Amino acid sequence: MFNLPNLLTFLRIVLSFTVFLLLEKGYYLSAVVLFLLAVLTDFLDGFFARRLEQKTALGQLIDPLADKLLFWVVMGYLFGHCRKSLTFKILVFSVFTKDLLLVLGSVYLLKKEKLPKPNLLGKITVTYLFGVEVICLLTFTRSVEIVPFEGIYLIGILLVVASTLSYLGKFLREEKTKKEEESF
């Protein structure tokens, strides 16, 4: 239960709250550094779980929750404090819709004792969105002055839609296969 990958995941949860507090206090550069550290723990927990053969049911459950917490702490801050463009709002809405569908699908699959596994497009999308958050946060530090945000947001929207359709397609195919197997 308490192994290195799970400890890294719990660290990400603690860092999420710390990032939020730093943002609220105006310590933007410190928030960016801790945010990047938290993102690094996301990659490291999976790496160590595979490498050390320490995959656990707890880890499979809390890892995606920790990811969502970190993402939404920062996205919520950005949404509430600075990003007023329509494209940004569409990006937030599309990510929220995707996450809601994933949560509902996960609850459904959890009842069947089967958690959804992330796919490559989903991982690319999450990585891209974390990058978008970093760029947005860096604007607070004045480290980034001119960035084509609308284009960055639009790419994010396209990735989120493609990722959502990918997960939905996989889910529907698996359900169809299962029903076909049950009918025989």
XYZ file of N, CA and C in Angstrom:
552
model
N 0.816 -1.188 0.000
C 0.000 0.000 0.000
C 0.868 1.264 0.000
N 1.754 1.410 0.980
C 2.637 2.571 1.002
C 3.975 2.184 0.405
N 4.098 2.466 -0.865
C 5.337 2.225 -1.578
C 5.750 3.540 -2.241
N 6.883 3.538 -2.909
C 7.398 4.768 -3.505
C 6.416 5.398 -4.499
N 5.844 4.629 -5.429
C 4.898 5.259 -6.360
C 3.706 5.912 -5.656
N 3.142 5.238 -4.667
C 1.997 5.817 -3.955
C 2.400 7.046 -3.140
N 3.592 7.016 -2.553
C 4.069 8.186 -1.812
C 4.246 9.384 -2.743
N 4.735 9.131 -3.958
C 4.863 10.214 -4.937
C 3.494 10.781 -5.311
N 2.509 9.901 -5.402
C 1.151 10.355 -5.712
C 0.596 11.206 -4.574
N 0.799 10.761 -3.340
C 0.346 11.557 -2.192
C 1.085 12.899 -2.130
N 2.363 12.882 -2.496
C 3.126 14.131 -2.551
C 2.499 15.083 -3.572
N 2.056 14.564 -4.714
C 1.411 15.391 -5.734
C 0.139 16.040 -5.186
N -0.596 15.302 -4.380
C -1.812 15.860 -3.767
C -1.452 17.025 -2.844
N -0.448 16.833 -2.003
C -0.004 17.899 -1.097
C 0.512 19.095 -1.902
N 1.286 18.815 -2.944
C 1.815 19.897 -3.769
C 0.702 20.678 -4.464
N -0.381 20.003 -4.824
C -1.508 20.689 -5.475
C -2.054 21.794 -4.586
N -2.265 21.469 -3.321
C -2.772 22.477 -2.387
C -1.741 23.578 -2.140
N -0.479 23.182 -2.093
C 0.588 24.161 -1.884
C 0.677 25.120 -3.066
N 0.563 24.588 -4.278
C 0.571 25.437 -5.477
C -0.565 26.452 -5.405
N -1.735 25.982 -5.025
C -2.880 26.894 -4.926
C -2.614 28.012 -3.919
N -2.101 27.644 -2.761
C -1.809 28.658 -1.735
C -0.778 29.673 -2.228
N 0.241 29.184 -2.921
C 1.258 30.093 -3.461
C 0.664 31.033 -4.508
N -0.214 30.496 -5.352
C -0.872 31.345 -6.350
C -1.711 32.422 -5.675
N -2.464 32.019 -4.666
C -3.320 32.975 -3.957
C -2.510 34.074 -3.271
N -1.310 33.739 -2.829
C -0.454 34.722 -2.151
C 0.372 35.547 -3.141
N 0.317 35.184 -4.434
C 1.062 35.939 -5.441
C 2.496 35.496 -5.637
N 2.856 34.338 -5.114
C 4.203 33.795 -5.299
C 4.211 32.920 -6.553
N 4.111 33.581 -7.698
C 3.879 32.868 -8.951
C 5.053 31.992 -9.382
N 6.260 32.498 -9.277
C 7.404 31.698 -9.697
C 7.549 30.458 -8.816
N 7.370 30.611 -7.519
C 7.417 29.453 -6.614
C 6.310 28.463 -6.955
N 5.136 28.987 -7.302
C 4.018 28.119 -7.686
C 4.353 27.340 -8.948
N 4.982 28.006 -9.919
C 5.362 27.329 -11.166
C 6.367 26.222 -10.879
N 7.358 26.510 -10.051
C 8.385 25.506 -9.726
C 7.749 24.297 -9.039
N 6.893 24.535 -8.051
C 6.236 23.412 -7.369
C 5.266 22.683 -8.293
N 4.614 23.424 -9.179
C 3.727 22.799 -10.159
C 4.523 21.846 -11.051
N 5.670 22.302 -11.535
C 6.518 21.436 -12.369
C 6.996 20.218 -11.588
N 7.332 20.400 -10.322
C 7.719 19.275 -9.471
C 6.559 18.293 -9.332
N 5.358 18.817 -9.152
C 4.175 17.958 -9.031
C 3.930 17.184 -10.323
N 4.090 17.855 -11.462
C 3.935 17.169 -12.754
C 4.990 16.073 -12.884
N 6.203 16.356 -12.441
C 7.266 15.351 -12.478
C 6.890 14.129 -11.645
N 6.250 14.334 -10.497
C 5.844 13.181 -9.680
C 4.830 12.309 -10.419
N 4.054 12.927 -11.313
C 3.094 12.158 -12.103
C 3.814 11.180 -13.017
N 4.884 11.626 -13.627
C 5.647 10.734 -14.501
C 6.438 9.711 -13.689
N 7.004 10.157 -12.568
C 7.844 9.268 -11.764
C 7.048 8.165 -11.074
N 5.840 8.457 -10.609
C 5.096 7.406 -9.907
C 4.779 6.244 -10.848
N 4.395 6.557 -12.076
C 4.130 5.492 -13.044
C 5.391 4.734 -13.422
N 6.485 5.473 -13.602
C 7.759 4.851 -13.942
C 8.192 3.869 -12.857
N 8.157 4.321 -11.604
C 8.591 3.455 -10.507
C 7.616 2.305 -10.258
N 6.346 2.539 -10.468
C 5.371 1.453 -10.291
C 5.665 0.317 -11.270
N 5.998 0.682 -12.504
C 6.323 -0.355 -13.499
C 7.698 -0.955 -13.240
N 8.684 -0.097 -13.023
C 10.070 -0.539 -12.874
C 10.259 -1.413 -11.632
N 9.633 -1.016 -10.530
C 9.782 -1.753 -9.272
C 8.683 -2.796 -9.069
N 7.823 -2.916 -10.077
C 6.687 -3.842 -10.006
C 5.875 -3.594 -8.735
N 5.524 -2.322 -8.533
C 4.776 -1.925 -7.342
C 3.433 -1.298 -7.702
N 2.786 -1.850 -8.703
C 1.444 -1.381 -9.050
C 0.473 -1.879 -7.989
N -0.373 -0.975 -7.504
C -1.359 -1.350 -6.489
C -2.732 -0.832 -6.905
N -3.761 -1.444 -6.341
C -5.125 -0.979 -6.606
C -5.290 0.452 -6.098
N -4.695 0.746 -4.936
C -4.761 2.100 -4.391
C -4.115 3.094 -5.355
N -2.963 2.742 -5.866
C -2.267 3.615 -6.806
C -3.067 3.851 -8.075
N -3.695 2.797 -8.583
C -4.502 2.939 -9.797
C -5.713 3.825 -9.557
N -6.170 3.877 -8.326
C -7.327 4.705 -7.998
C -6.932 6.157 -7.722
N -5.882 6.353 -6.908
C -5.557 7.724 -6.497
C -4.721 8.492 -7.519
N -3.967 7.803 -8.364
C -3.129 8.507 -9.336
C -3.952 9.407 -10.259
N -5.003 8.897 -10.909
C -5.776 9.802 -11.773
C -6.497 10.898 -10.985
N -6.872 10.598 -9.743
C -7.511 11.630 -8.917
C -6.518 12.739 -8.570
N -5.288 12.344 -8.262
C -4.247 13.336 -7.966
C -3.946 14.183 -9.201
N -3.938 13.547 -10.369
C -3.724 14.286 -11.621
C -4.810 15.332 -11.828
N -6.050 14.908 -11.640
C -7.186 15.823 -11.836
C -7.141 16.957 -10.817
N -6.801 16.642 -9.575
C -6.712 17.676 -8.546
C -5.681 18.728 -8.940
N -4.496 18.281 -9.313
C -3.439 19.212 -9.707
C -3.888 20.056 -10.896
N -4.445 19.404 -11.894
C -4.880 20.123 -13.090
C -5.938 21.167 -12.755
N -6.963 20.750 -12.008
C -8.093 21.647 -11.759
C -7.787 22.744 -10.747
N -6.848 22.512 -9.842
C -6.434 23.584 -8.930
C -5.874 24.748 -9.751
N -5.000 24.431 -10.684
C -4.385 25.486 -11.494
C -5.378 26.045 -12.511
N -6.109 25.166 -13.191
C -7.063 25.639 -14.198
C -8.137 26.509 -13.549
N -8.594 26.108 -12.378
C -9.586 26.914 -11.664
C -9.045 28.288 -11.316
N -7.794 28.323 -10.882
C -7.173 29.607 -10.571
C -7.091 30.472 -11.823
N -6.610 29.894 -12.912
C -6.495 30.654 -14.161
C -7.854 31.153 -14.633
N -8.847 30.292 -14.537
C -10.194 30.658 -14.982
C -10.748 31.807 -14.140
N -10.486 31.761 -12.859
C -11.024 32.779 -11.968
C -10.255 34.081 -11.939
N -8.993 34.055 -12.375
C -8.169 35.243 -12.186
C -7.692 35.946 -13.449
N -7.680 35.260 -14.582
C -7.053 35.992 -15.682
C -7.524 35.627 -17.077
N -7.946 34.458 -17.298
C -8.226 34.034 -18.667
C -9.679 34.293 -19.017
N -9.923 35.347 -19.776
C -11.292 35.747 -20.092
C -11.679 35.447 -21.540
N -10.774 34.902 -22.335
C -11.093 34.684 -23.749
C -12.117 33.567 -23.913
N -12.916 33.684 -24.948
C -13.922 32.670 -25.247
C -13.260 31.326 -25.535
N -12.144 31.347 -26.253
C -11.443 30.097 -26.574
C -10.980 29.398 -25.305
N -10.487 30.166 -24.338
C -10.070 29.570 -23.069
C -11.266 28.949 -22.354
N -12.393 29.652 -22.358
C -13.591 29.121 -21.706
C -14.058 27.831 -22.384
N -13.959 27.777 -23.701
C -14.318 26.549 -24.427
C -13.354 25.427 -24.055
N -12.073 25.750 -23.937
C -11.088 24.748 -23.516
C -11.447 24.197 -22.142
N -11.739 25.076 -21.203
C -12.093 24.636 -19.845
C -13.349 23.773 -19.884
N -14.353 24.202 -20.634
C -15.593 23.432 -20.746
C -15.336 22.062 -21.372
N -14.500 22.003 -22.409
C -14.232 20.715 -23.063
C -13.473 19.775 -22.135
N -12.518 20.309 -21.370
C -11.783 19.466 -20.416
C -12.720 19.006 -19.307
N -13.567 19.905 -18.820
C -14.517 19.534 -17.770
C -15.449 18.429 -18.263
N -15.947 18.563 -19.481
C -16.840 17.548 -20.052
C -16.120 16.212 -20.184
N -14.889 16.245 -20.688
C -14.108 15.009 -20.821
C -13.889 14.369 -19.455
N -13.492 15.167 -18.479
C -13.238 14.624 -17.144
C -14.509 14.073 -16.511
N -15.621 14.753 -16.718
C -16.893 14.262 -16.197
C -17.246 12.914 -16.823
N -17.073 12.804 -18.133
C -17.338 11.525 -18.808
C -16.397 10.432 -18.307
N -15.128 10.783 -18.096
C -14.170 9.795 -17.584
C -14.524 9.351 -16.172
N -14.954 10.286 -15.344
C -15.352 9.923 -13.977
C -16.570 9.010 -14.011
N -17.569 9.377 -14.796
C -18.769 8.534 -14.901
C -18.420 7.154 -15.449
N -17.576 7.121 -16.475
C -17.144 5.839 -17.025
C -16.346 5.030 -16.022
N -15.509 5.703 -15.248
C -14.709 5.010 -14.234
C -15.587 4.421 -13.144
N -16.599 5.176 -12.716
C -17.526 4.664 -11.694
C -18.245 3.434 -12.235
N -18.683 3.498 -13.472
C -19.358 2.366 -14.112
C -18.426 1.156 -14.181
N -17.189 1.388 -14.619
C -16.241 0.283 -14.746
C -15.751 -0.211 -13.392
N -15.701 0.674 -12.403
C -15.273 0.273 -11.064
C -16.237 -0.745 -10.478
N -17.517 -0.578 -10.784
C -18.512 -1.550 -10.328
C -18.234 -2.922 -10.930
N -17.605 -2.928 -12.084
C -17.259 -4.184 -12.751
C -15.815 -4.585 -12.440
N -15.216 -3.872 -11.473
C -13.842 -4.125 -11.033
C -12.843 -4.001 -12.175
N -13.061 -3.004 -13.010
C -12.166 -2.774 -14.138
C -11.996 -1.269 -14.310
N -10.806 -0.770 -14.031
C -10.548 0.658 -14.181
C -10.051 0.950 -15.592
N -10.453 2.093 -16.162
C -9.983 2.435 -17.506
C -8.495 2.756 -17.485
N -7.823 2.363 -18.540
C -6.396 2.637 -18.647
C -6.187 3.826 -19.582
N -5.248 4.695 -19.239
C -4.987 5.830 -20.129
C -4.364 5.354 -21.438
N -4.703 6.041 -22.523
C -4.094 5.703 -23.801
C -3.092 6.790 -24.183
N -2.370 6.569 -25.265
C -1.308 7.493 -25.660
C -1.854 8.893 -25.942
N -2.964 8.972 -26.661
C -3.539 10.282 -26.968
C -3.959 11.005 -25.685
N -4.493 10.269 -24.735
C -4.858 10.867 -23.453
C -3.640 11.413 -22.724
N -2.541 10.657 -22.754
C -1.311 11.108 -22.095
C -0.736 12.344 -22.784
N -0.780 12.349 -24.117
C -0.297 13.514 -24.868
C -1.142 14.739 -24.522
N -2.452 14.545 -24.456
C -3.361 15.652 -24.151
C -3.090 16.218 -22.763
N -2.949 15.345 -21.780
C -2.688 15.802 -20.406
C -1.358 16.550 -20.340
N -0.340 16.014 -20.992
C 0.969 16.668 -20.997
C 0.872 18.048 -21.645
N 0.164 18.122 -22.763
C -0.014 19.404 -23.446
C -0.742 20.403 -22.541
N -1.805 19.948 -21.903
C -2.585 20.848 -21.045
C -1.780 21.328 -19.839
N -0.949 20.445 -19.275
C -0.067 20.892 -18.195
C 0.887 21.968 -18.726
N 1.368 21.780 -19.962
C 2.230 22.786 -20.584
C 1.517 24.118 -20.764
N 0.256 24.062 -21.180
C -0.550 25.284 -21.312
C -0.642 25.994 -19.963
N -0.869 25.222 -18.919
C -0.965 25.828 -17.586
C 0.355 26.497 -17.187
N 1.473 25.844 -17.487
C 2.776 26.428 -17.153
C 2.960 27.755 -17.887
N 2.650 27.771 -19.187
C 2.802 29.006 -19.967
C 1.913 30.110 -19.398
N 0.678 29.761 -19.074
C -0.229 30.761 -18.492
C 0.295 31.272 -17.156
N 0.799 30.366 -16.324
C 1.327 30.791 -15.022
C 2.563 31.671 -15.181
N 3.375 31.364 -16.185
C 4.580 32.167 -16.394
C 4.250 33.603 -16.785
N 3.073 33.826 -17.364
C 2.700 35.209 -17.690
C 2.564 36.049 -16.422
N 2.228 35.412 -15.307
C 2.134 36.151 -14.045
C 3.505 36.617 -13.564
N 4.538 35.870 -13.910
C 5.888 36.216 -13.457
C 6.557 37.193 -14.409
N 5.890 37.492 -15.493
C 6.421 38.349 -16.559
C 7.578 37.682 -17.292
N 7.722 36.356 -17.137
C 8.746 35.607 -17.860
C 8.335 35.407 -19.311
N 7.042 35.397 -19.550
C 6.510 35.211 -20.897
C 5.652 36.427 -21.199
N 5.990 37.148 -22.237
C 5.253 38.369 -22.556
C 4.247 38.157 -23.683
N 4.730 37.701 -24.830
C 3.855 37.586 -25.997
C 3.727 36.117 -26.368
N 2.533 35.610 -26.201
C 2.261 34.212 -26.512
C 0.950 34.165 -27.291
N 0.907 33.395 -28.382
C -0.348 33.273 -29.143
C -1.330 32.350 -28.418
N -1.935 32.854 -27.338
C -2.774 32.022 -26.486
C -3.935 31.381 -27.224
N -4.585 32.132 -28.106
C -5.762 31.579 -28.782
C -5.400 30.310 -29.551
N -4.270 30.318 -30.235
C -3.821 29.129 -30.965
C -3.487 27.978 -30.025
N -2.844 28.305 -28.917
C -2.506 27.285 -27.919
C -3.780 26.662 -27.355
N -4.765 27.500 -27.054
C -6.033 26.999 -26.524
C -6.758 26.141 -27.560
N -6.734 26.581 -28.819
C -7.423 25.844 -29.877
C -6.823 24.451 -30.050
N -5.507 24.361 -30.034
C -4.853 23.043 -30.114
C -5.278 22.193 -28.922
N -5.342 22.794 -27.752
C -5.797 22.069 -26.558
C -7.205 21.535 -26.728
N -8.091 22.361 -27.268
C -9.475 21.926 -27.498
C -9.506 20.733 -28.442
N -8.758 20.821 -29.537
C -8.732 19.720 -30.510
C -8.205 18.433 -29.879
N -7.159 18.553 -29.073
C -6.623 17.369 -28.393
C -7.633 16.784 -27.410
N -8.309 17.644 -26.673
C -9.302 17.168 -25.700
C -10.439 16.446 -26.412
N -10.935 17.019 -27.496
C -12.026 16.384 -28.247
C -11.561 15.045 -28.813
N -10.375 15.013 -29.412
C -9.856 13.760 -29.975
C -9.660 12.714 -28.885
N -9.126 13.121 -27.753
C -8.908 12.204 -26.635
C -10.233 11.662 -26.110
N -11.212 12.551 -25.968
C -12.533 12.136 -25.481
C -13.159 11.126 -26.427
N -13.100 11.414 -27.722
C -13.661 10.487 -28.713
C -12.915 9.155 -28.704
N -11.612 9.206 -28.467
C -10.817 7.983 -28.397
C -11.259 7.107 -27.227
N -11.404 7.717 -26.049
C -11.859 6.966 -24.874
C -13.282 6.451 -25.061
N -14.139 7.295 -25.604
C -15.530 6.906 -25.820
C -15.619 5.754 -26.812
N -14.849 5.837 -27.893
C -14.836 4.757 -28.880
C -14.357 3.446 -28.282
N -13.302 3.506 -27.482
C -12.787 2.297 -26.833
C -13.831 1.697 -25.899
N -14.476 2.550 -25.117
C -15.503 2.089 -24.184
C -16.650 1.415 -24.940
N -17.131 2.052 -26.003
C -18.253 1.494 -26.769
C -17.874 0.176 -27.441
N -16.651 0.088 -27.963
C -16.197 -1.175 -28.579
C -16.141 -2.298 -27.548
N -15.607 -1.981 -26.365
C -15.520 -3.003 -25.314
C -16.900 -3.447 -24.854
N -17.819 -2.513 -24.733
C -19.188 -2.864 -24.329
C -19.872 -3.710 -25.398
N -19.657 -3.373 -26.656
C -20.250 -4.138 -27.755
C -19.693 -5.560 -27.768
N -18.376 -5.685 -27.617
C -17.739 -7.003 -27.582
C -18.262 -7.816 -26.411
N -18.406 -7.179 -25.270
C -18.899 -7.875 -24.080
C -20.322 -8.378 -24.295
N -21.177 -7.548 -24.881
C -22.560 -7.957 -25.135
C -22.621 -9.090 -26.152
N -21.745 -9.039 -27.154
C -21.706 -10.116 -28.146
C -21.266 -11.422 -27.504
N -20.289 -11.350 -26.592
C -19.820 -12.552 -25.902
C -20.899 -13.117 -24.989
N -21.667 -12.236 -24.354
C -22.735 -12.684 -23.458
C -23.887 -13.315 -24.218
N -24.085 -12.905 -25.464
C -25.216 -13.428 -26.238
C -24.942 -14.824 -26.791
N -23.673 -15.237 -26.791
C -23.356 -16.584 -27.295
C -23.441 -17.614 -26.213
